[in-house]
Short mmCIF file of C-alpha atoms in Angstrom, two decimals:
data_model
loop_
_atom_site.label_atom_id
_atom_site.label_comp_id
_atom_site.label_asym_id
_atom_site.label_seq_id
_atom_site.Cartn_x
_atom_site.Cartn_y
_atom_site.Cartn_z
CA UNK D 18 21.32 -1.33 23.02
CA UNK D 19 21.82 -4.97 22.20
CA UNK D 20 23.47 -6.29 19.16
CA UNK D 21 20.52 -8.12 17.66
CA UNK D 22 18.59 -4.28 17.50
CA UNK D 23 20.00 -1.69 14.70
CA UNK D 24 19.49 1.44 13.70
CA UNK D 25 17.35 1.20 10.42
CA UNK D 26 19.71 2.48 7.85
CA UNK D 27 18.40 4.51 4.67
CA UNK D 28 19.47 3.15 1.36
CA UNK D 29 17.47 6.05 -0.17
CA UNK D 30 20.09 8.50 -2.29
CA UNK D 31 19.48 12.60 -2.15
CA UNK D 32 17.08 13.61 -4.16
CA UNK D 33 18.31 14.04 -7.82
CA UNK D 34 18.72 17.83 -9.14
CA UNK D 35 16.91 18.82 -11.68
CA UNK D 36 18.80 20.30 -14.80
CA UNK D 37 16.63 22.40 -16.64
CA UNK D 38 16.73 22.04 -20.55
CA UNK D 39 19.04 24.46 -22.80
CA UNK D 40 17.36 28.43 -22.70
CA UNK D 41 15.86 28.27 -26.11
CA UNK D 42 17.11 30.67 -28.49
CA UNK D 43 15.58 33.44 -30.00
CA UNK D 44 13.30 32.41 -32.87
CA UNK D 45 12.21 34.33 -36.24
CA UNK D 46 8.36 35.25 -36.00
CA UNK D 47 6.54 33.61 -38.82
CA UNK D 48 4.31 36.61 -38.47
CA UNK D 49 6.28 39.58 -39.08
CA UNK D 50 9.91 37.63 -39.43
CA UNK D 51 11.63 39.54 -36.26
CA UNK D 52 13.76 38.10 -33.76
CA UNK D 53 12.02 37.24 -30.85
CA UNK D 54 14.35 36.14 -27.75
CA UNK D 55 12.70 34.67 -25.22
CA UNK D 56 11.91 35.60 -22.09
CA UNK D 57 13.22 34.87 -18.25
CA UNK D 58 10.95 31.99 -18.26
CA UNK D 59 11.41 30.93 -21.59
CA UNK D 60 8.50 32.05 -22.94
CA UNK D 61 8.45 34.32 -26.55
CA UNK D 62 6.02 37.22 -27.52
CA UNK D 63 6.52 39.18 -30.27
CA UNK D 64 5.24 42.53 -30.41
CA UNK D 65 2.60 41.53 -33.20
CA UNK D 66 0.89 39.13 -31.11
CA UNK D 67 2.65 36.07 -32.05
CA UNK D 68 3.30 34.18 -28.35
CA UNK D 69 5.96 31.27 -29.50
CA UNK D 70 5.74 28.01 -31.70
CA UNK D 71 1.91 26.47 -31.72
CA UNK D 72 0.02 29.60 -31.53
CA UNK D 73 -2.90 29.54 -33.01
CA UNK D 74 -2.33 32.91 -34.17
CA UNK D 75 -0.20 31.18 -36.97
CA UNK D 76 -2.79 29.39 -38.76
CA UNK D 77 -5.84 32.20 -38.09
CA UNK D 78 -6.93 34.12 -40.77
CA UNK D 79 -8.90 36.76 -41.59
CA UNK D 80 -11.93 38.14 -39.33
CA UNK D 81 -10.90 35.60 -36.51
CA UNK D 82 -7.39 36.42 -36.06
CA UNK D 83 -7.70 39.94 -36.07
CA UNK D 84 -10.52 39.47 -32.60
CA UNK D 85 -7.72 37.16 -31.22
CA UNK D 86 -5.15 39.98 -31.64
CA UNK D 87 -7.63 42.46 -30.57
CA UNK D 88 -8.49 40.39 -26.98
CA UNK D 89 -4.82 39.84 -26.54
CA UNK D 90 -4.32 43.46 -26.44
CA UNK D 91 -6.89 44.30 -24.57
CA UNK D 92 -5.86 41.38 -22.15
CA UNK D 93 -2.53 42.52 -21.66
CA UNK D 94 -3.30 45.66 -21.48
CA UNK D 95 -5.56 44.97 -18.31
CA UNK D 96 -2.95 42.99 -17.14
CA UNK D 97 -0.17 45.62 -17.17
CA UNK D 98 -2.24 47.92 -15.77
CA UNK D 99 -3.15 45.52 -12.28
CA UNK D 100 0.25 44.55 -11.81
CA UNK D 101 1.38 48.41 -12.10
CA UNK D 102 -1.20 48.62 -9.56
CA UNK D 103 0.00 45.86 -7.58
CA UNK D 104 3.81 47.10 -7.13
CA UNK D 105 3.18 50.79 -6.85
CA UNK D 106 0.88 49.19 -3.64
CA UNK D 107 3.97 47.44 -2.44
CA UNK D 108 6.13 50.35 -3.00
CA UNK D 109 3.64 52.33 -0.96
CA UNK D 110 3.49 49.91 1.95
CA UNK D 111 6.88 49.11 2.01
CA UNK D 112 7.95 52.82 2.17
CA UNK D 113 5.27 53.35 4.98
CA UNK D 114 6.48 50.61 7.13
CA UNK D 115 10.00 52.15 6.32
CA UNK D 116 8.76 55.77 7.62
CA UNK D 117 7.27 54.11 10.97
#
């Protein structure tokens, strides 16, 4: 190799790491005024409905808020029920490749 020809070189640092910002605490529910902790992602949900500052359940009233409590049961009630399905179908195939 002659002197004149080097390697390119990369000035470019590692990628930075990204720190991810303080596990909010647990919060009173303006709703029903329990302590709701959040979740593993961060994420609150009361048992009364409310779902964590800025829900719209907070300012609702009336005829309106009680349908938007009523679809998010019925929402999460569906959605329970398909991931239920979901892992007892993993459990299943996982204990049938197992068994082979």
């Amino acid at each position: 190799m002659d002197s004149s020809q080097q390697l390119p070189t990369s000035n470019a640092t590692a990628p930075a790491v990204v720190v991810p910002a303080a596990f909010p605490t647990p919060q009173r529910c303006p709703m029903c005024s329990n302590t709701v902790a959040p979740d593993a992602l961060g994420l609150f949900e009361c048992p009364c409905g409310w779902e964590g500052p800025g829900d719209p359940l907070e300012t609702t009233h009336g005829l309106n808020r009680f349908r938007q409590r009523l679809s998010r049961r019925m929402t999460a009630g569906v959605a329970k029920r398909d991931l239920a399905h979901i892992a007892s179908g993993r459990a299943q195939a996982a204990s049938s490749t197992q068994s082979s």
